[in-house]
Short mmCIF file of C-alpha atoms in Angstrom, two decimals:
data_model
loop_
_atom_site.label_atom_id
_atom_site.label_comp_id
_atom_site.label_asym_id
_atom_site.label_seq_id
_atom_site.Cartn_x
_atom_site.Cartn_y
_atom_site.Cartn_z
CA MET A 120 25.21 13.01 63.65
CA THR A 121 22.20 14.41 65.20
CA GLU A 122 21.55 15.03 68.98
CA ASP A 123 18.72 12.81 68.94
CA VAL A 124 20.81 9.67 68.26
CA TYR A 125 23.26 10.61 70.81
CA LEU A 126 20.31 11.05 73.64
CA ILE A 127 19.75 6.98 73.32
CA LEU A 128 23.28 5.73 73.03
CA PRO A 129 24.80 4.73 76.07
CA ASP A 130 27.68 6.81 77.51
CA THR A 131 30.25 3.92 76.58
CA VAL A 132 29.14 3.91 72.82
CA ARG A 133 29.19 7.59 72.72
CA ASN A 134 32.80 7.78 73.75
CA ARG A 135 33.69 4.97 71.26
CA LEU A 136 32.11 7.42 68.82
CA ALA A 137 33.72 10.93 69.96
CA LYS A 138 37.35 9.04 68.96
CA MET A 139 36.17 9.79 65.23
CA SER A 140 36.71 13.02 63.06
CA SER A 141 33.60 15.32 63.04
CA SER A 142 33.00 15.00 59.47
CA GLU A 143 32.90 11.33 59.45
CA ILE A 144 30.17 11.54 62.30
CA HIS A 145 28.47 13.71 60.04
CA ARG A 146 28.32 11.05 57.12
CA ILE A 147 27.15 8.33 59.37
CA GLU A 148 24.50 6.13 58.19
CA GLU A 149 24.24 3.50 60.51
CA ILE A 150 25.50 2.69 63.69
CA ARG A 151 25.14 -1.38 64.45
CA LEU A 152 25.38 -2.81 68.07
CA ARG A 153 25.50 -6.11 68.90
CA ILE A 154 25.81 -8.09 71.95
CA GLY A 155 29.70 -9.49 72.40
CA LEU A 156 30.94 -7.41 69.36
CA PRO A 157 32.67 -4.40 68.53
CA VAL A 158 30.26 -1.35 67.20
CA GLU A 159 30.10 -1.08 63.33
CA VAL A 160 29.82 2.03 61.86
CA VAL A 161 28.25 2.56 58.50
CA ILE A 162 29.82 5.12 56.06
CA GLU A 163 28.57 5.79 52.71
CA ASN A 164 28.12 1.76 52.30
CA ARG A 165 31.68 0.93 53.69
CA SER A 166 31.38 -0.32 57.24
CA PHE A 167 34.33 -0.10 59.78
CA PHE A 168 34.37 -1.36 63.57
CA LEU A 169 35.42 1.10 66.41
CA ASP A 170 37.68 -0.10 68.97
CA GLU A 171 37.72 -3.83 67.73
CA GLY A 172 39.02 -4.71 71.71
CA GLN A 173 36.04 -3.15 73.21
CA ARG A 174 32.75 -5.12 73.04
CA PHE A 175 29.27 -4.09 73.17
CA GLY A 176 28.08 -5.59 76.15
CA LYS A 177 24.65 -6.69 77.82
CA GLU A 178 24.45 -4.19 79.97
CA GLU A 179 24.91 -1.41 77.37
CA ALA A 180 22.15 -2.90 75.90
CA THR A 181 19.92 -2.80 78.90
CA ILE A 182 21.00 0.86 78.92
CA LEU A 183 19.85 1.27 75.03
CA MET A 184 16.96 -0.39 75.41
CA ASN A 185 15.89 1.48 78.90
CA ARG A 186 16.52 4.94 76.98
CA LEU A 187 14.79 3.95 73.61
CA SER A 188 11.71 3.23 75.76
CA MET A 189 12.26 5.89 78.59
CA HIS A 190 12.09 3.11 80.94
CA SER A 191 8.68 1.99 79.75
CA LEU A 192 9.04 -1.09 77.43
CA TYR A 193 5.41 -1.73 77.17
CA THR A 194 4.98 1.38 75.25
CA LEU A 195 6.79 -0.01 72.25
CA GLU A 196 5.14 -3.36 72.27
CA GLU A 197 3.53 -2.51 68.90
CA GLU A 198 6.80 -1.31 67.68
CA ILE A 199 9.22 -4.41 68.75
CA ARG A 200 6.44 -6.51 67.11
CA ARG A 201 7.18 -4.72 63.81
CA GLY A 202 10.82 -4.81 64.52
CA TYR A 203 11.88 -1.38 64.62
CA ILE A 204 11.45 1.61 66.54
CA THR A 205 11.28 5.31 65.82
CA ILE A 206 13.23 8.02 67.45
CA LYS A 207 12.74 11.33 68.00
CA GLY A 208 14.23 13.12 64.78
CA GLY A 209 12.58 10.41 62.67
CA HIS A 210 15.44 7.98 63.03
CA ARG A 211 14.72 4.14 62.94
CA VAL A 212 16.04 1.55 65.39
CA GLY A 213 15.88 -1.85 64.24
CA ILE A 214 16.10 -4.87 66.49
CA ALA A 215 16.39 -8.43 66.36
CA GLY A 216 17.03 -10.99 68.93
CA LYS A 217 14.68 -13.88 70.29
CA VAL A 218 11.07 -13.97 69.25
CA VAL A 219 8.41 -15.47 71.34
CA LEU A 220 5.52 -16.51 69.31
CA ASP A 221 1.82 -16.31 70.19
CA ARG A 222 0.22 -18.98 68.26
CA GLY A 223 2.13 -18.76 65.26
CA ASN A 224 2.73 -14.95 65.45
CA VAL A 225 5.21 -12.80 66.54
CA LYS A 226 4.07 -11.66 70.01
CA HIS A 227 7.35 -9.82 71.36
CA ILE A 228 11.39 -9.63 71.18
CA ARG A 229 12.59 -11.01 74.29
CA ASP A 230 16.57 -10.38 74.79
CA VAL A 231 17.44 -8.03 72.13
CA ALA A 232 21.06 -8.91 70.75
CA SER A 233 21.52 -6.63 67.83
CA PHE A 234 20.51 -2.97 67.16
CA ASN A 235 20.62 -1.12 64.05
CA ILE A 236 20.29 2.69 64.15
CA ARG A 237 19.78 4.37 60.69
CA ILE A 238 20.36 7.81 60.77
CA ALA A 239 17.63 9.35 58.65
CA ARG A 240 18.36 13.04 57.17
CA GLN A 241 16.41 15.27 55.21
CA ILE A 242 17.08 16.58 51.94
CA LEU A 243 15.33 19.89 51.78
CA GLY A 244 15.14 20.51 47.83
CA ALA A 245 15.62 16.38 46.56
CA ALA A 246 12.85 16.69 44.54
CA ASN A 247 13.42 20.29 43.33
CA GLY A 248 14.36 18.32 39.54
CA VAL A 249 11.20 16.38 39.61
CA LEU A 250 8.88 18.88 40.70
CA PRO A 251 7.94 20.21 37.06
CA LEU A 252 7.97 16.71 35.33
CA LEU A 253 4.93 15.77 37.90
CA VAL A 254 2.97 19.09 37.84
CA GLU A 255 1.26 19.86 34.93
CA LYS A 256 -1.25 23.06 34.41
CA GLY A 257 -1.23 22.92 38.40
CA GLN A 258 -2.45 19.43 38.39
CA VAL A 259 -0.54 16.82 40.11
CA LYS A 260 0.38 13.67 38.01
CA SER A 261 -0.22 10.15 39.52
CA THR A 262 3.49 8.90 39.45
CA LEU A 263 5.06 5.51 40.11
CA ILE A 264 8.85 6.20 41.20
CA ILE A 265 10.58 2.97 40.43
CA SER A 266 14.37 2.27 41.88
CA PRO A 267 16.70 -0.14 43.06
CA PRO A 268 17.73 0.17 47.08
CA GLN A 269 19.15 2.76 48.55
CA CYS A 270 18.72 5.16 45.75
CA GLY A 271 16.89 7.58 47.82
CA LYS A 272 13.19 7.07 46.84
CA THR A 273 11.88 7.79 50.28
CA THR A 274 13.89 10.80 50.81
CA LEU A 275 12.66 12.03 47.23
CA ILE A 276 8.76 11.26 47.92
CA ARG A 277 9.33 13.32 51.10
CA ASP A 278 10.47 16.18 49.52
CA ILE A 279 8.01 15.43 46.89
CA ALA A 280 5.32 15.62 49.63
CA ARG A 281 6.99 18.51 51.43
CA GLN A 282 7.30 21.11 48.33
CA LEU A 283 3.44 20.07 46.98
CA SER A 284 2.74 20.55 50.32
CA TYR A 285 3.89 24.15 50.65
CA GLY A 286 3.08 25.04 46.91
CA THR A 287 5.79 26.72 44.66
CA LYS A 288 5.53 29.61 42.14
CA GLY A 289 3.72 27.62 39.41
CA PHE A 290 0.95 26.34 41.95
CA PRO A 291 -0.71 26.86 45.27
CA GLY A 292 -0.02 24.19 48.18
CA LYS A 293 -1.92 21.03 47.82
CA LYS A 294 -3.48 18.89 50.75
CA VAL A 295 -1.39 16.12 51.22
CA SER A 296 -1.94 12.82 52.39
CA ILE A 297 1.00 10.63 53.59
CA VAL A 298 0.10 7.18 54.29
CA ASP A 299 3.52 6.08 56.35
CA GLU A 300 3.33 1.97 56.51
CA ARG A 301 6.74 1.72 57.92
CA SER A 302 7.50 5.26 59.59
CA GLU A 303 9.63 5.79 57.16
CA ILE A 304 8.73 8.96 55.41
CA ALA A 305 7.55 11.29 57.94
CA GLY A 306 9.38 9.49 60.80
CA CYS A 307 6.27 9.79 63.35
CA VAL A 308 6.91 9.66 66.98
CA ASN A 309 3.53 9.64 68.80
CA GLY A 310 1.40 10.60 65.51
CA ILE A 311 3.91 13.77 64.95
CA PRO A 312 5.99 14.08 62.30
CA GLN A 313 9.48 14.29 62.91
CA LYS A 314 10.34 15.37 59.33
CA ASP A 315 9.17 18.56 57.72
CA VAL A 316 6.37 17.30 55.48
CA GLY A 317 4.77 20.62 54.63
CA PRO A 318 2.15 22.74 56.16
CA ARG A 319 -0.46 20.92 54.78
CA THR A 320 -0.21 17.37 54.99
CA ASP A 321 -1.63 14.54 57.15
CA VAL A 322 0.29 11.59 58.02
CA MET A 323 -1.30 8.14 59.00
CA ASP A 324 1.62 6.58 60.43
CA GLY A 325 2.10 2.54 60.78
CA CYS A 326 -0.90 1.73 59.02
CA PRO A 327 -1.27 -0.47 56.37
CA LYS A 328 -1.02 1.17 52.79
CA ALA A 329 -4.43 -0.27 51.27
CA GLU A 330 -6.57 0.23 54.28
CA GLY A 331 -4.74 3.54 55.17
CA MET A 332 -5.58 5.12 51.75
CA MET A 333 -8.80 3.96 51.70
CA MET A 334 -9.15 6.09 55.26
CA MET A 335 -7.60 9.04 53.71
CA ILE A 336 -9.94 9.51 50.66
CA ARG A 337 -12.79 9.02 53.24
CA SER A 338 -11.64 11.01 55.90
CA MET A 339 -9.05 14.07 54.99
CA SER A 340 -10.19 14.61 51.11
CA PRO A 341 -6.66 14.78 49.96
CA ASP A 342 -5.59 16.29 46.39
CA VAL A 343 -2.38 13.86 46.27
CA ILE A 344 -2.08 10.65 48.58
CA ILE A 345 1.89 9.95 48.71
CA THR A 346 2.84 6.15 50.27
CA ASP A 347 5.75 4.16 50.03
CA GLU A 348 6.61 0.36 48.17
CA MET A 349 3.36 -0.86 46.94
CA GLY A 350 2.99 -4.22 45.90
CA ARG A 351 0.09 -6.22 47.17
CA PRO A 352 -3.22 -6.72 45.43
CA GLU A 353 -5.09 -4.76 47.67
CA ASP A 354 -2.83 -1.52 47.03
CA SER A 355 -3.68 -1.58 43.64
CA TYR A 356 -7.23 -1.52 44.43
CA ALA A 357 -7.01 1.11 46.92
CA ILE A 358 -4.83 3.37 44.15
CA GLU A 359 -7.46 2.76 41.91
CA GLU A 360 -10.15 4.10 44.18
CA ALA A 361 -8.19 6.89 44.88
CA ILE A 362 -7.71 7.74 41.05
CA HIS A 363 -11.37 7.38 40.64
CA ALA A 364 -11.91 9.87 43.23
CA GLY A 365 -9.94 12.47 41.48
CA ILE A 366 -6.92 12.34 43.71
CA ALA A 367 -3.37 12.16 42.27
CA VAL A 368 -1.32 8.78 43.67
CA ILE A 369 2.50 9.05 44.14
CA THR A 370 4.33 5.78 44.75
CA THR A 371 7.24 3.94 44.21
CA VAL A 372 8.27 0.46 43.51
CA HIS A 373 11.49 -1.57 43.97
CA GLY A 374 12.99 -2.60 40.83
CA LYS A 375 15.54 -1.57 37.84
CA ASN A 376 13.46 0.06 34.96
CA LEU A 377 10.51 -0.42 33.74
CA LYS A 378 10.40 -3.93 32.36
CA ASP A 379 11.46 -4.99 35.52
CA VAL A 380 8.04 -3.48 36.99
CA MET A 381 5.83 -4.71 34.24
CA ARG A 382 6.60 -8.30 35.27
CA ARG A 383 4.91 -8.62 38.06
CA PRO A 384 0.94 -9.09 37.80
CA VAL A 385 -0.05 -6.38 39.87
CA LEU A 386 1.95 -3.60 38.67
CA SER A 387 1.35 -4.22 34.96
CA ARG A 388 -2.11 -4.45 35.24
CA LEU A 389 -2.30 -1.16 36.80
CA ALA A 390 0.11 0.25 34.08
CA GLN A 391 -2.17 -1.21 31.33
CA SER A 392 -5.31 0.50 32.85
CA GLY A 393 -3.30 3.83 32.71
CA VAL A 394 -3.28 4.79 35.93
CA PHE A 395 -0.34 5.90 36.62
CA GLN A 396 0.56 9.14 34.35
CA ARG A 397 3.91 9.32 34.76
CA TYR A 398 6.97 6.76 35.75
CA LEU A 399 10.12 7.96 36.90
CA ILE A 400 13.40 5.58 37.28
CA LEU A 401 15.61 6.44 39.64
CA GLY A 402 19.53 5.72 39.78
CA ARG A 403 22.82 5.89 41.27
CA GLN A 404 24.52 7.47 38.64
CA PRO A 405 26.20 9.85 38.63
CA ARG A 406 24.58 10.01 41.98
CA VAL A 407 22.05 8.88 44.40
CA GLY A 408 18.81 9.80 43.23
CA THR A 409 19.29 10.65 39.44
CA ILE A 410 16.42 10.33 37.30
CA THR A 411 17.51 8.07 34.55
CA PHE A 412 14.57 7.87 32.65
CA MET A 413 11.03 8.68 32.64
CA TYR A 414 7.85 7.54 30.76
CA ASP A 415 4.07 8.92 30.14
CA GLU A 416 0.77 7.26 30.62
CA ASN A 417 1.21 5.45 26.84
CA LEU A 418 4.65 4.23 28.36
CA ALA A 419 6.30 5.91 26.16
CA GLU A 420 9.66 6.86 26.78
CA CYS A 421 9.81 11.09 27.28
CA ARG A 422 12.39 13.20 26.50
CA PHE A 423 13.03 15.68 29.47
CA ARG A 424 15.37 17.80 31.12
CA VAL A 425 16.11 18.41 34.59
CA ALA A 426 16.05 21.70 35.75
CA LYS A 427 19.29 22.08 38.40
CA MET B 106 1.31 23.16 144.50
CA ILE B 107 4.82 22.93 142.31
CA LYS B 108 4.49 19.22 143.01
CA LEU B 109 0.94 18.99 141.43
CA ILE B 110 2.06 20.76 138.61
CA GLY B 111 4.91 18.45 137.46
CA ALA B 112 2.67 15.47 138.08
CA ILE B 113 0.30 16.93 135.47
CA PHE B 114 3.44 17.19 133.19
CA ILE B 115 4.70 13.82 133.63
CA ILE B 116 1.19 12.36 133.02
CA LEU B 117 0.76 14.54 130.20
CA SER B 118 4.06 13.65 128.50
CA SER B 119 3.50 10.02 128.74
CA SER B 120 -0.05 10.05 127.38
CA LEU B 121 1.81 11.78 124.55
CA ILE B 122 4.02 9.13 124.03
CA GLY B 123 1.99 6.53 124.28
CA MET B 124 -0.12 8.57 121.50
CA LYS B 125 2.36 8.90 119.32
CA VAL B 126 3.41 5.20 119.32
CA ALA B 127 -0.26 4.33 118.68
CA SER B 128 -0.37 6.49 116.19
CA TYR B 129 2.46 5.01 114.11
CA TYR B 130 0.27 2.02 113.60
CA VAL B 131 -2.61 3.79 112.75
CA LEU B 132 -0.24 5.40 109.90
CA ARG B 133 1.30 2.37 108.79
CA SER B 134 -1.82 0.69 107.70
CA THR B 135 -3.21 3.68 106.18
CA GLN B 136 -0.25 3.97 104.32
CA LEU B 137 -0.41 0.49 103.16
CA ARG B 138 -3.94 1.23 101.90
CA GLN B 139 -2.65 4.72 99.93
CA LEU B 140 0.30 2.49 98.44
CA GLN B 141 -1.95 -0.04 97.14
CA VAL B 142 -4.46 2.72 95.44
CA ALA B 143 -1.21 4.21 93.89
CA LEU B 144 -0.28 0.57 92.46
CA GLN B 145 -3.87 0.12 91.07
CA TRP B 146 -3.30 3.35 89.65
CA LEU B 147 0.19 2.63 88.23
CA GLU B 148 -1.88 -0.56 86.52
CA THR B 149 -3.94 1.43 84.62
CA GLN B 150 -1.67 3.54 83.67
CA ILE B 151 0.46 1.14 82.23
CA VAL B 152 -1.96 -1.28 80.89
CA TYR B 153 -4.96 0.88 79.83
CA GLY B 154 -3.12 4.11 78.94
CA SER B 155 0.43 2.49 77.94
CA THR B 156 1.72 5.85 79.37
CA PRO B 157 5.69 6.24 79.97
CA LEU B 158 6.75 5.34 83.74
CA HIS B 159 8.25 8.49 84.56
CA VAL B 160 4.82 10.32 83.63
CA ALA B 161 2.65 7.79 85.39
CA LEU B 162 4.42 7.83 88.35
CA ASN B 163 4.51 11.45 88.42
CA HIS B 164 0.71 11.31 87.94
CA ILE B 165 0.74 9.63 91.16
CA ALA B 166 3.19 11.63 93.11
CA VAL B 167 0.95 14.82 92.12
CA ARG B 168 -2.67 13.29 92.71
CA MET B 169 -1.80 11.09 95.85
CA ASN B 170 -2.25 12.25 99.44
CA GLY B 171 0.22 11.29 102.27
CA ASP B 172 3.54 10.50 102.74
CA VAL B 173 3.31 7.65 100.38
CA ARG B 174 3.74 10.02 97.34
CA TYR B 175 7.11 11.26 97.98
CA LEU B 176 8.43 7.65 97.34
CA PHE B 177 7.05 7.96 93.80
CA ALA B 178 7.89 11.70 93.20
CA ALA B 179 11.48 10.58 93.92
CA ALA B 180 11.24 7.73 91.35
CA ALA B 181 9.98 9.79 88.77
CA ASP B 182 12.70 12.02 89.37
CA ALA B 183 15.22 9.45 89.34
CA LEU B 184 14.02 8.24 85.73
CA THR B 185 14.25 11.73 84.57
CA HIS B 186 17.38 12.54 85.67
CA LEU B 187 19.90 9.92 86.39
CA LYS B 188 20.29 9.30 82.73
CA GLU B 189 23.10 6.31 83.17
CA ALA B 190 21.04 4.17 85.66
CA SER B 191 18.79 1.46 84.80
CA THR B 192 15.31 1.58 85.95
CA ARG B 193 15.82 -0.80 88.58
CA GLU B 194 18.66 1.29 90.21
CA CYS B 195 16.35 4.47 90.12
CA TRP B 196 13.43 2.83 91.59
CA GLU B 197 15.75 1.26 94.43
CA SER B 198 17.41 4.98 94.85
CA ALA B 199 14.15 6.62 95.14
CA ILE B 200 12.68 3.98 97.54
CA GLU B 201 16.19 4.05 99.73
CA LYS B 202 15.98 8.22 99.83
CA GLU B 203 12.76 8.62 101.01
CA TRP B 204 11.73 5.35 102.91
CA HIS B 205 12.58 7.52 106.17
CA LYS B 206 9.25 9.57 105.32
CA THR B 207 6.82 7.12 105.40
CA ALA B 208 5.85 4.95 108.77
CA LEU B 209 6.11 1.60 106.42
CA ARG B 210 8.41 -1.44 107.53
CA LYS B 211 10.83 -3.92 105.87
CA PRO B 212 8.29 -6.15 104.48
CA GLU B 213 6.41 -3.84 102.47
CA LYS B 214 9.96 -2.36 100.96
CA GLU B 215 10.65 -6.04 99.98
CA VAL B 216 7.78 -6.12 98.06
CA LEU B 217 8.51 -2.89 96.30
CA LEU B 218 11.80 -3.50 95.49
CA GLN B 219 10.56 -6.43 94.07
CA LEU B 220 8.57 -4.99 91.61
CA GLY B 221 11.49 -2.57 90.59
CA GLN B 222 13.13 -5.43 89.34
CA VAL B 223 10.72 -6.07 86.59
CA LEU B 224 8.87 -2.39 86.13
CA GLY B 225 9.00 -0.95 83.19
CA GLN B 226 10.93 -4.29 81.47
CA SER B 227 8.14 -6.16 79.78
CA ASN B 228 5.42 -6.19 78.16
CA ARG B 229 1.99 -4.94 79.46
CA GLU B 230 0.26 -8.11 80.39
CA ASP B 231 3.51 -8.87 82.21
CA GLN B 232 3.71 -5.73 84.12
CA GLN B 233 0.09 -6.42 85.29
CA LYS B 234 0.54 -9.73 86.77
CA HIS B 235 3.48 -8.43 88.57
CA ILE B 236 1.88 -5.21 89.86
CA ARG B 237 -0.92 -7.71 90.90
CA LEU B 238 1.17 -9.44 92.88
CA ALA B 239 2.72 -7.03 94.49
CA LEU B 240 -0.68 -5.82 95.55
CA MET B 241 -1.60 -9.39 96.51
CA ASN B 242 1.48 -9.01 98.91
CA LEU B 243 0.64 -5.57 100.26
CA LYS B 244 -2.64 -6.28 100.96
CA SER B 245 -1.80 -9.35 103.36
CA GLU B 246 0.85 -6.74 104.90
CA GLU B 247 -2.00 -4.51 105.45
CA ASP B 248 -4.00 -7.20 107.24
CA VAL B 249 -1.43 -7.96 109.28
CA ALA B 250 -0.79 -4.35 110.29
CA ARG B 251 -4.45 -3.68 111.10
CA ALA B 252 -4.29 -6.78 113.41
CA GLN B 253 -1.44 -5.37 114.84
CA GLN B 254 -3.06 -1.82 115.24
CA GLN B 255 -6.43 -3.28 117.08
CA LYS B 256 -4.05 -5.29 119.19
CA TYR B 257 -1.54 -2.27 120.10
CA GLU B 258 -3.22 0.82 119.47
CA LYS B 259 -5.22 0.75 122.58
CA MET B 260 -2.61 -0.86 124.49
CA CYS B 261 -0.33 1.99 123.53
CA ARG B 262 -2.66 4.80 124.59
CA SER B 263 -3.36 3.33 128.08
CA LEU B 264 0.42 2.14 128.60
CA GLY B 265 1.52 5.81 128.44
CA LEU B 266 -1.20 6.85 130.76
CA LEU B 267 -0.91 4.22 133.12
CA GLY B 268 2.98 4.41 132.88
CA GLY B 269 2.59 8.07 133.64
CA LEU B 270 0.69 7.31 136.89
CA LEU B 271 2.84 4.92 137.82
CA VAL B 272 5.49 7.24 138.22
CA VAL B 273 3.96 10.26 139.71
CA ILE B 274 2.60 7.50 142.85
CA LEU B 275 6.23 6.64 142.90
CA LEU B 276 7.60 10.07 143.33
CA TYR B 277 4.57 11.35 145.13
#
């Protein structure tokens, strides 16, 4: 686990974590803290409680909140309203508690009682196998990545962004724009990406996808726009706009297979208009992030060989 | 001759004491004024700049004149270095440590300590309300201090001089 997460944890929680072996600590995916309950740690989808007798207290929650905000909760108003805070290193802390409403909208989360610290790990080279499928004669193909949750799609598109931006032997670096609605792809803090997303990459952080894509098209003249989890009608409009401007779009969507996706009206319309030139389906077998199928723009299944 | 020099010394020193006491009254109302300016600045930085507390306090400490700035410097320092302490504890420790450098008194200390309980702990709107409240309290303290200054400043000065004269006359 990285230094950045250690820095925000209260000392008492750190001591509890210190009892684990270092190889376990390195594989931690989530640390979940709830007031009045023991500390939960998730390693490779299995959960453990640390020191069941010792409960996470209210004072510890205050210390954690103070450290998260550097003693200045008012700087995190927007983040708290969204329900998560991105910290240095691109890790995300989800929060839950008593919500204060203002005319029916969430105004603030008072009394934060649950924290979910998701540890972000960047896997450099996660896109090595996919990249040759996406770039043809130096042209990036518009791609829809279809994947069930937790199959590594964010990790994958982050690395796609990085590699397209750096360029490889086969093609020069591209201008990449990331519209990062949930601060997951680039993990920005104060607008600066905490993950390596490449030297030719601009990030619009915390911006609604459709609006962000339009802004990027107008202002940053990208070659490629990368965004996460599209699905709303206005997203498809923005994607069409980008494609007409000659910009490749790489985006993801939740789903198990192409059929799943075709049932959704917004996506099936997009697919039928031939906007995407590649469809990649991710799976967990034999390991997270494996490409199980690929389709071309006519939705015909392609045979492919993933370079090792 | 020696008597004369001694008499001059006594008068000089007693009037100096008088002036010193008088200057304390002036200093207190000046520092109350500075404290208000500092808090107004803090308010701007929090509400419009959304600046983190330790950065905001540091700005104030660097740019302010007068002894009040030591309070803010110490608070900024505590917020950056005391890892395990809450915001309130950092603020309190800074005030306890640096209070003796100022000419301020108990009522304004209470106001600041009260502000320390909420500083940084809520959204901007709420922070603004609390800072405004503290400012209002400081303003009324300042009014009291100014009234006291008018009453006692001159009196202390003349009392010093006259007291010296009295001693000299008695001893002569």
